[in-house]
Coordinates of C-alpha atoms and ligand atoms in Angstrom, one line a residue:
X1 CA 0.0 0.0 0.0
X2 CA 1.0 3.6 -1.1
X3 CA 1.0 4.7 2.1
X4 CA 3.6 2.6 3.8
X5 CA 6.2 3.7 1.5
X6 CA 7.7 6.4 3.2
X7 CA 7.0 6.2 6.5
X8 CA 8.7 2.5 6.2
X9 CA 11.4 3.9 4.6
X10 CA 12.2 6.5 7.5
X11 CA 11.3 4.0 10.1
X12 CA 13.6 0.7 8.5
X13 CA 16.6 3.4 7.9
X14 CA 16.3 4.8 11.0
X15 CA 16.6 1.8 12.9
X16 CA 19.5 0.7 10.7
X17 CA 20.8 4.0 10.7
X18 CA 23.7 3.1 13.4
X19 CA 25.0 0.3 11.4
X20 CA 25.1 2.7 8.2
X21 CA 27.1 5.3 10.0
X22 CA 29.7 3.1 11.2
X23 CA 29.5 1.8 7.6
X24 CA 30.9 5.4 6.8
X25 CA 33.5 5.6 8.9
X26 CA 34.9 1.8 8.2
X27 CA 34.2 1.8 4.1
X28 CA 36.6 0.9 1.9
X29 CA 38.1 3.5 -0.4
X30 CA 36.2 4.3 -3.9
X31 CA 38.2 2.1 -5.8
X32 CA 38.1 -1.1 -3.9
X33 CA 34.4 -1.2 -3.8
X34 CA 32.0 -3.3 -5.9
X35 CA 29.8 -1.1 -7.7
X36 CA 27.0 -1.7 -10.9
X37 CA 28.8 -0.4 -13.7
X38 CA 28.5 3.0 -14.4
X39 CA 25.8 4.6 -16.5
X40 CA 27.1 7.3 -18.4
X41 CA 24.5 7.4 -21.1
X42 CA 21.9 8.7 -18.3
X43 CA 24.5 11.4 -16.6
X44 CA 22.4 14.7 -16.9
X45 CA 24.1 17.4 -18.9
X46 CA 21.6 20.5 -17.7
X47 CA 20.9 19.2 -14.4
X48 CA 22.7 18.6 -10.7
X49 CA 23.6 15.1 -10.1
X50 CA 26.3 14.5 -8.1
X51 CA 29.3 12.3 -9.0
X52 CA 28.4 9.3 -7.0
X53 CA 25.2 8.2 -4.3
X54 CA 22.1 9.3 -3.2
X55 CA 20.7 12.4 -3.3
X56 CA 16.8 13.7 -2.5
X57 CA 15.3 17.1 -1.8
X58 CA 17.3 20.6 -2.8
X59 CA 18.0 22.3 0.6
X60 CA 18.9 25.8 1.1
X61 CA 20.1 27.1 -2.0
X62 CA 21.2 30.7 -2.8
X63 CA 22.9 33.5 -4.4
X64 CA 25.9 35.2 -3.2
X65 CA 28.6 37.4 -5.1
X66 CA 27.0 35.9 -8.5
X67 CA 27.5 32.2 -6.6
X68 CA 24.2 30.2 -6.9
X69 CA 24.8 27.1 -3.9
X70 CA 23.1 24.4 -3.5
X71 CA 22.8 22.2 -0.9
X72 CA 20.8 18.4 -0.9
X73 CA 19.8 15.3 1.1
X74 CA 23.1 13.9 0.6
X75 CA 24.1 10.2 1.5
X76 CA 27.8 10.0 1.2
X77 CA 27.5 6.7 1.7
X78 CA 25.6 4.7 -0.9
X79 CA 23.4 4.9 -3.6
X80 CA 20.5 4.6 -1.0
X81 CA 18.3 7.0 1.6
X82 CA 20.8 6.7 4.6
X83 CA 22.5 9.1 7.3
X84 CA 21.5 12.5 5.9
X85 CA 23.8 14.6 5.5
X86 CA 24.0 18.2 3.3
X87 CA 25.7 17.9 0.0
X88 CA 26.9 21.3 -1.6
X89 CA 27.8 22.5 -5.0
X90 CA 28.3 25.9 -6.8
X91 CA 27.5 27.2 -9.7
X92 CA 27.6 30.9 -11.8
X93 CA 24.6 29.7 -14.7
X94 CA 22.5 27.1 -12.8
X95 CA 23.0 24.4 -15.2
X96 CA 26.7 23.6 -14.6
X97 CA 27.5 22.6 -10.8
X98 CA 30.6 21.5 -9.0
X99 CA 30.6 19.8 -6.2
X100 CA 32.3 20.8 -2.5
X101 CA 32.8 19.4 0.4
X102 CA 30.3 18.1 2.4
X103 CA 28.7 21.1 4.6
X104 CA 27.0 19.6 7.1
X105 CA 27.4 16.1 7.7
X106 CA 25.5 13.3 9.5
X107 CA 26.8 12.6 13.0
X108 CA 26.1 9.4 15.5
X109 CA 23.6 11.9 17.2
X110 CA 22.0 13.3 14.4
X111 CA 20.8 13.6 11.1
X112 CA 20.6 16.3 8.9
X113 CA 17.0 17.2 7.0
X114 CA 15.8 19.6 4.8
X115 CA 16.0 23.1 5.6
X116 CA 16.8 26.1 3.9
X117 CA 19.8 29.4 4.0
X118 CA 19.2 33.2 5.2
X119 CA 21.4 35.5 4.5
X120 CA 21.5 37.6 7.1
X121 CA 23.0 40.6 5.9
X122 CA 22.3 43.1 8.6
X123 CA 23.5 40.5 10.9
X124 CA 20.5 40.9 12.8
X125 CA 20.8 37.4 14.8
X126 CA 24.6 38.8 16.0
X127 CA 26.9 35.4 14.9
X128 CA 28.8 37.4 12.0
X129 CA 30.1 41.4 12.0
X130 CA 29.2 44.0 10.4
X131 CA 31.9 43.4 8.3
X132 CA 31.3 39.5 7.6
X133 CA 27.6 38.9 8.0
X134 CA 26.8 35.5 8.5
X135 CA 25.0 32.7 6.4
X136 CA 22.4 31.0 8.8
X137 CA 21.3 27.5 7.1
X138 CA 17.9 26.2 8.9
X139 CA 17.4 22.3 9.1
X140 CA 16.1 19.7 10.9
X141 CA 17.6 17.6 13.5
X142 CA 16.7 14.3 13.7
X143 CA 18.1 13.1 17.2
X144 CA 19.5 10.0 18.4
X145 CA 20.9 8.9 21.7
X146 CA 20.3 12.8 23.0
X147 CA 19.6 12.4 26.7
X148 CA 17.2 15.5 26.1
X149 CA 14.9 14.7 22.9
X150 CA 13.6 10.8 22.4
X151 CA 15.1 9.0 20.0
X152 CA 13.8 10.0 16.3
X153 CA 12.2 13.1 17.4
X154 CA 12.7 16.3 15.2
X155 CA 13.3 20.2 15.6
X156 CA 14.7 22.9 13.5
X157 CA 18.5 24.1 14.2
X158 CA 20.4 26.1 12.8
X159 CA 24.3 26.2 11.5
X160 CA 26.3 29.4 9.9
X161 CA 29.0 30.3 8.2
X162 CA 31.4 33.6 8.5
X163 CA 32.9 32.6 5.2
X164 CA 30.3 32.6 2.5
X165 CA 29.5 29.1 2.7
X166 CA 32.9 27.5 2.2
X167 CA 32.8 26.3 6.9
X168 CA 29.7 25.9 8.8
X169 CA 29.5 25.2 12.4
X170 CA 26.5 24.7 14.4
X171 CA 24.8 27.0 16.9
X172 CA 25.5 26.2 20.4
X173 CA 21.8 27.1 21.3
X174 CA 19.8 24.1 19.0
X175 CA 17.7 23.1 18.2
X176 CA 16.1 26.4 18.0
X177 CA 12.8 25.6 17.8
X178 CA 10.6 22.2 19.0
X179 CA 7.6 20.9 19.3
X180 CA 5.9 20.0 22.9
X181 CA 5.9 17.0 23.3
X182 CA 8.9 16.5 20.7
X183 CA 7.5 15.2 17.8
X184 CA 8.7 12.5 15.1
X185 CA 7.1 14.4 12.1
X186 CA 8.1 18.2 13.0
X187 CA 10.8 19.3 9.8
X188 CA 11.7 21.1 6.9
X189 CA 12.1 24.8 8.0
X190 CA 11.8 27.5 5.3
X191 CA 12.2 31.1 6.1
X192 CA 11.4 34.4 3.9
X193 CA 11.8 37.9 5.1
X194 CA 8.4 40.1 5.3
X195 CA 9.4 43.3 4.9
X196 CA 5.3 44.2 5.7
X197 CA 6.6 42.6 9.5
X198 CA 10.1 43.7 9.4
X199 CA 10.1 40.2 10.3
X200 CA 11.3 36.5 8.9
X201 CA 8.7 34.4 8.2
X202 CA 9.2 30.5 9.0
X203 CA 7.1 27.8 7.8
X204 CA 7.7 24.2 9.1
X205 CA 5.3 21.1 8.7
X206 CA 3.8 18.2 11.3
X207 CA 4.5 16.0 8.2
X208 CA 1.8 13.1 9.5
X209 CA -1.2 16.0 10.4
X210 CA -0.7 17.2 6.8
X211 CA -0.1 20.8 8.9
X212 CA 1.8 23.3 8.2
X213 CA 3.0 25.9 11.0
X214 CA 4.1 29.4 10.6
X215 CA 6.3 31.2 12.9
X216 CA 7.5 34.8 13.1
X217 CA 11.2 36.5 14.3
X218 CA 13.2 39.5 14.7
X219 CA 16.6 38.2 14.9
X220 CA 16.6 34.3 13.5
X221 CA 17.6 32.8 16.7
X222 CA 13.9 33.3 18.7
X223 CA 10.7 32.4 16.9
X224 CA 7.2 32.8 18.1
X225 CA 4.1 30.9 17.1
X226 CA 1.7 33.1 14.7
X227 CA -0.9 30.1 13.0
X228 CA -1.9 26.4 11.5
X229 CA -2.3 26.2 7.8
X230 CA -4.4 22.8 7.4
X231 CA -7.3 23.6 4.7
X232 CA -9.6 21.2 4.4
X233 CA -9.6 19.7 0.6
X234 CA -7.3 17.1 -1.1
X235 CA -6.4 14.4 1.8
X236 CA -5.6 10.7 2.2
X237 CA -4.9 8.3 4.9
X238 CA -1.0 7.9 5.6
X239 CA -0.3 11.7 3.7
X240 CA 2.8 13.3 4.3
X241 CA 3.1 17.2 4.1
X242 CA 6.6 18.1 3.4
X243 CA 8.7 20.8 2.1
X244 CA 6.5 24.1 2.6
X245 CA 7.2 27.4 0.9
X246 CA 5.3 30.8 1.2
X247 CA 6.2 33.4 -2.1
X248 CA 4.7 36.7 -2.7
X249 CA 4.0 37.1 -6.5
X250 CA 2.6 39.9 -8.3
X251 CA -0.4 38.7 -9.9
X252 CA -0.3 39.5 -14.0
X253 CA 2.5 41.3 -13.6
X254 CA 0.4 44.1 -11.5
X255 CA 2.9 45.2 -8.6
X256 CA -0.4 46.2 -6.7
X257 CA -2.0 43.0 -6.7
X258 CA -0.2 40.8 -4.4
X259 CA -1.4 36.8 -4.1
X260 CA 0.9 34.4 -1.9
X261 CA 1.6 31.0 -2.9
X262 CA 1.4 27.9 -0.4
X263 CA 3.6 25.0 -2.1
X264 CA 3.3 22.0 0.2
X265 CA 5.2 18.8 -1.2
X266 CA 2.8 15.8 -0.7
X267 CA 4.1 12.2 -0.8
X268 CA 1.7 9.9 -1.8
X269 CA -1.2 10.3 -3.4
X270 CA 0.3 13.1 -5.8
X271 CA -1.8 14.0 -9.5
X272 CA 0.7 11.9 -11.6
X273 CA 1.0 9.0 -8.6
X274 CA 3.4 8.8 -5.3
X275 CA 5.4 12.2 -4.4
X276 CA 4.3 15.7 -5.6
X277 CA 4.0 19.2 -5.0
X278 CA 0.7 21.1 -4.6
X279 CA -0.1 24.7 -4.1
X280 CA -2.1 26.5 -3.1
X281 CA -3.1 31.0 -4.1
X282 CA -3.8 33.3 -1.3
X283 CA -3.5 35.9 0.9
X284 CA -1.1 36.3 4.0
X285 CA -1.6 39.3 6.4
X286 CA 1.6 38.3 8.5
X287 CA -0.3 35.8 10.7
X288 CA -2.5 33.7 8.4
X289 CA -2.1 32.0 5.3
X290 CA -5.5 32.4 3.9
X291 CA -6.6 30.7 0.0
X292 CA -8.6 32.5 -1.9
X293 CA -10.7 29.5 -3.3
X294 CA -10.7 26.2 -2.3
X295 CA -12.4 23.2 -4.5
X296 CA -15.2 21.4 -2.7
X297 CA -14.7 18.4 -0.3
X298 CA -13.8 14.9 -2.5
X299 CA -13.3 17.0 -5.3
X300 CA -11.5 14.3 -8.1
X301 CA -7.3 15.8 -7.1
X302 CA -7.1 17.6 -11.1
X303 CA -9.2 20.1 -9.3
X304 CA -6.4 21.1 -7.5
X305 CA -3.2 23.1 -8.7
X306 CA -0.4 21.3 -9.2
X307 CA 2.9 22.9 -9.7
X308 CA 3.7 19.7 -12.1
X309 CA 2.2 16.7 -13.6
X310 CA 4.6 14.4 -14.4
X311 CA 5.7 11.9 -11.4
X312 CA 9.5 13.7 -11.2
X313 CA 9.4 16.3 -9.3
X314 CA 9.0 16.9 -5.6
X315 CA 10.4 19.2 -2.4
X316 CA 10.7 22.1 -4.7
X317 CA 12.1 25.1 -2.8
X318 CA 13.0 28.6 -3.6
X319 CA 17.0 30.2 -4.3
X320 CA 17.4 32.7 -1.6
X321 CA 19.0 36.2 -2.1
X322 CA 18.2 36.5 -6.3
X323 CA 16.8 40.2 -5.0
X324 CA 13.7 41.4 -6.6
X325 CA 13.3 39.5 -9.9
X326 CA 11.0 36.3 -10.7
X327 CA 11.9 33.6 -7.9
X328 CA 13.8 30.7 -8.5
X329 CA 12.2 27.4 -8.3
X330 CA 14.5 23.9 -8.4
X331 CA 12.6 20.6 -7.2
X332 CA 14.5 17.1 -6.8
X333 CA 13.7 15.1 -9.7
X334 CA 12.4 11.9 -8.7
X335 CA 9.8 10.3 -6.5
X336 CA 9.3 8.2 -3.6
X337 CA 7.4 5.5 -5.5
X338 CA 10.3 4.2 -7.0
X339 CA 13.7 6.4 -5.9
X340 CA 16.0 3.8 -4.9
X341 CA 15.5 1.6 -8.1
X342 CA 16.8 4.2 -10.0
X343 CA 19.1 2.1 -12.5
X344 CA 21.7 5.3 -13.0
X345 CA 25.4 4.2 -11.7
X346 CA 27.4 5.4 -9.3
X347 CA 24.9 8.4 -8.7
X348 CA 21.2 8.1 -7.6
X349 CA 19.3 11.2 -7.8
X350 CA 19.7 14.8 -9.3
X351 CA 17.6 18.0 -10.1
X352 CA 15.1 19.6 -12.2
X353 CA 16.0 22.4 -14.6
X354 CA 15.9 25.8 -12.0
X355 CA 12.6 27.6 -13.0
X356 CA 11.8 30.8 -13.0
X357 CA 7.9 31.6 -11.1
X358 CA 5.2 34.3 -12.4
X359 CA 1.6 34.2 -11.7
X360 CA -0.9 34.8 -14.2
X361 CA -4.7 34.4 -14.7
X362 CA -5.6 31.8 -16.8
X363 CA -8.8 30.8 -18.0
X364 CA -10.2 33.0 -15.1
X365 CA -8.2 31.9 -12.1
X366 CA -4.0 32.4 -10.9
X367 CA -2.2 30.1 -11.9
X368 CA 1.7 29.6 -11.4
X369 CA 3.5 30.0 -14.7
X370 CA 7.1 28.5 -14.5
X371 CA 10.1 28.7 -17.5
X372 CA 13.6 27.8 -17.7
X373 CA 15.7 30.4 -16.6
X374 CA 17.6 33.1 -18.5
X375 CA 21.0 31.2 -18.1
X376 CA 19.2 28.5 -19.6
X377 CA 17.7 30.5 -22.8
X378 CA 21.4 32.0 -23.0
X379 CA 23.0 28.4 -23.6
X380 CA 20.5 27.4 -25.6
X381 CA 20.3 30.5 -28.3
X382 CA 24.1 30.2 -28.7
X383 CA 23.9 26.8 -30.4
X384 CA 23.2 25.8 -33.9
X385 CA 19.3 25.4 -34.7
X386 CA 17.2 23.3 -37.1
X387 CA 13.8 25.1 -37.7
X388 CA 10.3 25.7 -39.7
X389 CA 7.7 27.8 -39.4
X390 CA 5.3 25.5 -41.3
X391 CA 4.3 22.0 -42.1
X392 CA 1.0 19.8 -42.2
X393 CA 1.0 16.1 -41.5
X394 CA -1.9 14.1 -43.3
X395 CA -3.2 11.3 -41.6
X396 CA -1.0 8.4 -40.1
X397 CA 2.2 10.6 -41.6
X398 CA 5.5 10.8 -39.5
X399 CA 8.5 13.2 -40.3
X400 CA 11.7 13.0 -38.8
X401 CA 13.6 16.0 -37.9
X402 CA 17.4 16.4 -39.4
X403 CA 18.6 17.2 -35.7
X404 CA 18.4 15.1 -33.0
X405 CA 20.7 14.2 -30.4
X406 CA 20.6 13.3 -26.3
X407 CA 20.2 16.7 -24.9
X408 CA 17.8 19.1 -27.1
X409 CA 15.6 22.2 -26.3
X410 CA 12.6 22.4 -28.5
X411 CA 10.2 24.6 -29.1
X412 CA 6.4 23.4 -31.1
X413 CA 3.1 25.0 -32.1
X414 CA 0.4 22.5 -33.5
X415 CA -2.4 24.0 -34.9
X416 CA -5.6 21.8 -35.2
X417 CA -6.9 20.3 -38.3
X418 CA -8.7 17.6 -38.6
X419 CA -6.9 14.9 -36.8
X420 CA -8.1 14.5 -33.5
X421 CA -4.5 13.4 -32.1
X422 CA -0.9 14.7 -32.7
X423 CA 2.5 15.1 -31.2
X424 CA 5.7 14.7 -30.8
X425 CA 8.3 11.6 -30.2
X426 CA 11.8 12.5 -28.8
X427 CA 14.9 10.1 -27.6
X428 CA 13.6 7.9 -30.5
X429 CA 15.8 4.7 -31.3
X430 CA 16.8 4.0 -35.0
X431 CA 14.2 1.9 -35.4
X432 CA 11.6 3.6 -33.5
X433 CA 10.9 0.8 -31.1
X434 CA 11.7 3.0 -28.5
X435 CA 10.9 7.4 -27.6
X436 CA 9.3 9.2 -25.4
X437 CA 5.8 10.7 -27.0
X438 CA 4.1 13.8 -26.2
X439 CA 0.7 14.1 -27.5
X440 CA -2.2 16.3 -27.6
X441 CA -5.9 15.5 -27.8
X442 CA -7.7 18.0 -29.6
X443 CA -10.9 16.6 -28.5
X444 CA -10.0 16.0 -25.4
X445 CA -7.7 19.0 -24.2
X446 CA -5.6 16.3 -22.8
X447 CA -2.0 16.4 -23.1
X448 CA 0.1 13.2 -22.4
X449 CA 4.0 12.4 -21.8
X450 CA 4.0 8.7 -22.0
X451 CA 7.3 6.9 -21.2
X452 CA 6.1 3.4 -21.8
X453 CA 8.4 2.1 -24.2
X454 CA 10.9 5.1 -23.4
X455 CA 13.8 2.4 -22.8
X456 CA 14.0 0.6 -19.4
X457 CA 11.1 0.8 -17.7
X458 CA 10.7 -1.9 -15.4
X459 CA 12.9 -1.8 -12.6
X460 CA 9.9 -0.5 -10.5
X461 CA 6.2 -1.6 -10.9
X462 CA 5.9 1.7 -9.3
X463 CA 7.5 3.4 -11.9
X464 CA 3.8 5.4 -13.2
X465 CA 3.9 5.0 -17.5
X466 CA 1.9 7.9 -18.9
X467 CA 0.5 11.7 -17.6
X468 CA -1.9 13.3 -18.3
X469 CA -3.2 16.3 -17.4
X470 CA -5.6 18.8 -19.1
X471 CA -4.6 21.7 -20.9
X472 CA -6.4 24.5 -22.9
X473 CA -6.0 25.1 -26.4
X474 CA -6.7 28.7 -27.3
X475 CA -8.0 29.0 -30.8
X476 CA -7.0 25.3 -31.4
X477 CA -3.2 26.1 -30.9
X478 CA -0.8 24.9 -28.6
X479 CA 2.9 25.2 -27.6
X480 CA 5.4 22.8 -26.4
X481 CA 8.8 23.7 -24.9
X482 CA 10.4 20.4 -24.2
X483 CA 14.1 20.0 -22.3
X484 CA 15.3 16.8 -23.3
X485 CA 18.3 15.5 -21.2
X486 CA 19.8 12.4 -20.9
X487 CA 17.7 11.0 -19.1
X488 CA 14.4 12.9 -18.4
X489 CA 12.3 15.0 -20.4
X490 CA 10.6 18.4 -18.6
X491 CA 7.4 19.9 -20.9
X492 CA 6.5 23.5 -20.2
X493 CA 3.1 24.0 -22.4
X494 CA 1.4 27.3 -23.5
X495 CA 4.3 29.2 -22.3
X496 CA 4.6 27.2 -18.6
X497 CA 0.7 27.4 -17.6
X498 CA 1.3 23.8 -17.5
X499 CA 4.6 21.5 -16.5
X500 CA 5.2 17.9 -16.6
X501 CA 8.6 16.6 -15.7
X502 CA 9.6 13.0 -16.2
X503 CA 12.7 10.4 -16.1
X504 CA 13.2 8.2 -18.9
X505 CA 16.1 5.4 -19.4
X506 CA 16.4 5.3 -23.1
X507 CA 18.9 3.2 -24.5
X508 CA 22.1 4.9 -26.0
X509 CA 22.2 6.0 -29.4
X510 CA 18.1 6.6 -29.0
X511 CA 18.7 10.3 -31.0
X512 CA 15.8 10.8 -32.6
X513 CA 13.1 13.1 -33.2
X514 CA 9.5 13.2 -35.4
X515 CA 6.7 14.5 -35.6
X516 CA 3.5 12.9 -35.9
X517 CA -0.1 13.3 -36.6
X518 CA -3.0 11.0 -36.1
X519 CA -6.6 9.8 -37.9
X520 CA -6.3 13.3 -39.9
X521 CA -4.8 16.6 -40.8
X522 CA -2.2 18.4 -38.1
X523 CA -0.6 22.2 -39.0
X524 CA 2.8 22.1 -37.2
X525 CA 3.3 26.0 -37.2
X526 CA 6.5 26.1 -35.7
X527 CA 9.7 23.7 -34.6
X528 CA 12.9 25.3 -33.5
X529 CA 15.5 22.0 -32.2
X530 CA 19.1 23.2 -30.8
X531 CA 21.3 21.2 -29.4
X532 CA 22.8 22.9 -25.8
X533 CA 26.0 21.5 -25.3
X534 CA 27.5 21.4 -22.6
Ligands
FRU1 C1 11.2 15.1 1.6 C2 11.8 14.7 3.0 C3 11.8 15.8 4.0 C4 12.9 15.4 4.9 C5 13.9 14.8 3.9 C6 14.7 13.6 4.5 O1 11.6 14.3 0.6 O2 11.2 13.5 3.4 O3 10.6 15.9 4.6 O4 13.4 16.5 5.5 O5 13.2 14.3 2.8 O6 15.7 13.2 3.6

């Protein structure tokens, strides 16, 4: 049962987690281990993955001095969940990372969860100068053997560098902030400054209670209580809340028309199966996370807004510090359901493309509109492009586009005609026995990525086939932006009103791309294909 998943996975790792520390400690150097052979035909070219093992939810990431960091659920151990620990890596375009040392690493007594980096630049909490201001990174503490915290119990602390993020060393004070009694479920601090307040903003979640908390403070170190987000609406039995964000976003563009955004990860029950993130448009008056709408009670979950629906994203969280332009948005790309049967080798894990977030009505409501970033568009309009701003495909017809390769951005506009289905295959093999299609129903308005016979596919039965979600198609047209990677595919449609992100396992040499139009007439009205090199 869905549900099981992740608590079990918490609960079997945290009672082997002893074992796996020592394991650490007493492992033999890189080269004497046995490993799977390595898979470089699936080693992401636009996205974070780290050299070798596990990796799940971005923490804390930032801008600094033109520096974007990132930090991550980081097992330096295996290719499995296991003593958390933060990984960190660096990068000056978002789409090319190297790695550094480990910055906050698992201990006997404690593991390291998701949290998230302030810069505190007025050094309001006092542990930096004037002169160096400090770096506060907020995570949770998951305790064991602490005489004062039961075993497994959580609560938010906090580390900081003097250094811009090269040494971090922990508060003497933590944890900072717990739960009476301690609770088992209590994580994933995220903090914005409210200028409104003069105040940071926390919000945390009681992961099992599907609740988030929000929690006010002047100087970082003390935090008082201000409210309970917990709407009634989308909810299952054995839910997880994770991973909540609260961002201010001018709606249409209007700097007077302020809506906040709730994003809660949810893990299971998400719109394209296991984990996903859902939010949520309202109102905050410094107290209360209000939404303006809510759908009713059992309403089918495609009522609600999802920030993607493929099954490959999840714990998206915000880049601190980027000042006052669109927020930053990077999710880990994978999902519970199926995470640590991941066939890539030595690494398990990695990111989605960084987004950038807007919020715009569509088809009467706000709606979060999310596209690559500007470093991204950059790389890719300095490459060679294959294009045409025309073509119809009769019924049954296929064309193959001259370019192809393993990592493409591409851009399509289908106009209807009379077919009722058409689309797109990409990663294609030679002999088209394998690719990952995108199609749209025009009489539908449904829009699928299906990765069914996208390469290897069965090293989960939990590994969900096809998504589908349904998408609107002003006067019969619609656009595509696909980011094709080695091994994933991300689909921002009508200009990022709706994304999809998926992994696929294609087999090498699977270059291909065509076009194809179903049971009638398509008008292909556009194709741009370039190939972003690394
Ligand atoms: C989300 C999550 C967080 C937790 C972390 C542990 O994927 O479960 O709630 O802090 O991963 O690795």
């Amino acid at each position: 049962m869905k549900r099981s998943v992740h608590t079990a996975r918490f609960d079997i790792v945290l009672r082997c987690r002893a074992l796996a520390v020592a394991c650490l400690f007493l492992m033999p150097p890189p080269h004497l281990r046995a490993q799977e052979p390595p898979t470089p035909q699936w080693r992401p070219a636009l996205h974070f993955s780290p050299a070798e093992h596990w990796v799940n939810d971005p923490n804390g990431p930032f801008l600094l001095d033109g520096t974007y960091h990132l930090f991550y659920q980081y097992n330096p151990a295996g290719r499995v969940w296991g003593p958390m620990s933060w990984g960190h890596a660096i990068s000056t375009d978002l789409l090319h990372w190297q790695e550094q040392d480990i910055a906050l690493p698992a201990t006997q007594r404690e593991d390291i969860f998701s949290g998230t980096v302030v810069y505190d630049s007025q050094n309001r909490s006092g542990l930096g100068s004037a002169s160096a201001p400090p770096l506060l990174a907020f995570h949770t503490s998951v305790f064991h053997g602490n005489p004062a915290h039961p075993d497994d119990t959580q609560a938010q602390s906090l580390s900081y560098s003097l250094d811009r993020g090269a040494h971090w060393q922990a508060y003497d004070r933590n944890p900072i902030l717990t739960l009476q009694p301690d609770s088992r479920q209590f994580r994933d601090p995220s903090i914005i400054w409210y200028p409104q307040g003069q105040c940071w903003i926390m919000t945390t979640v009681v992961a099992d209670a599907q609740l988030v908390k929000l929690y006010r403070s002047t100087d970082l170190l003390h935090w008082s209580f201000l409210s309970d987000f917990q709407p009634s609406g989308y909810r299952k039995p054995g839910m997880l809340w994770e991973m909540p964000l609260l961002i201010p976003l001018s709606l249409d563009g209007n700097p007077h028309e302020t809506r906040w955004a709730m994003i809660v990860s949810v893990n299971p029950w998400s719109i394209a199966g296991g984990s996903g993130v859902q939010y949520f448009i309202g109102r905050f008056d410094g107290t209360r996370f209000t939404p303006d709408t809510l759908p009713p009670e059992g309403s089918d979950p495609s009522a609600y807004h999802w920030l993607d629906h493929g099954a490959d994203q999840y714990a998206a969280i915000r880049f601190a510090n980027t000042g006052s332009g669109a927020p930053l948005l990077i999710g880990w790309m994978s999902n519970w359901d199926y995470a640590d049967t991941l066939p890539t080798s030595p690494w398990r894990g990695q990111m989605t493309l960084p987004v950038q977030l807007a919020l715009k009505t569509v088809d009467g409501q706000p709606v979060l509109i999310q596209t690559p970033t500007a470093t991204y568009e950059d790389l890719v309009h300095r490459q060679g492009v294959s294009a045409f701003s025309d073509r119809q495909l009769g019924p049954g017809q296929t064309w193959h586009a001259p370019l192809g390769g393993d990592v493409l951005d591409i851009h399509l506009t289908l106009r209807r005609g009379d077919a009722p289905r058409a689309g797109i295959v990409v990663r294609q093999a030679p002999d088209s026995r394998t690719g990952t299609v995108i199609s749209y129903d025009f009489t539908s308005g449904n829009l699928t990525l299906d990765r069914s016979h996208s390469g290897q596919v069965g090293f989960s039965p939990r590994f969900s086939l096809a998504h589908v979600a349904h998408l609107s198609a002003p006067g019969g047209v619609v656009s595509l932006h696909l980011v094709v990677d080695r091994n994933s595919v991300e689909l921002f449609a009508n200009g990022g009103v709706l994304r999809m992100t998926d992994l696929v396992f294609p087999p090498a040499g699977s270059n291909g791309v065509s076009l194809f139009s179903d049971g009638g007439h398509t008008q292909f009205t556009g194709l741009r294909i370039s190939a972003p090199a690394r």
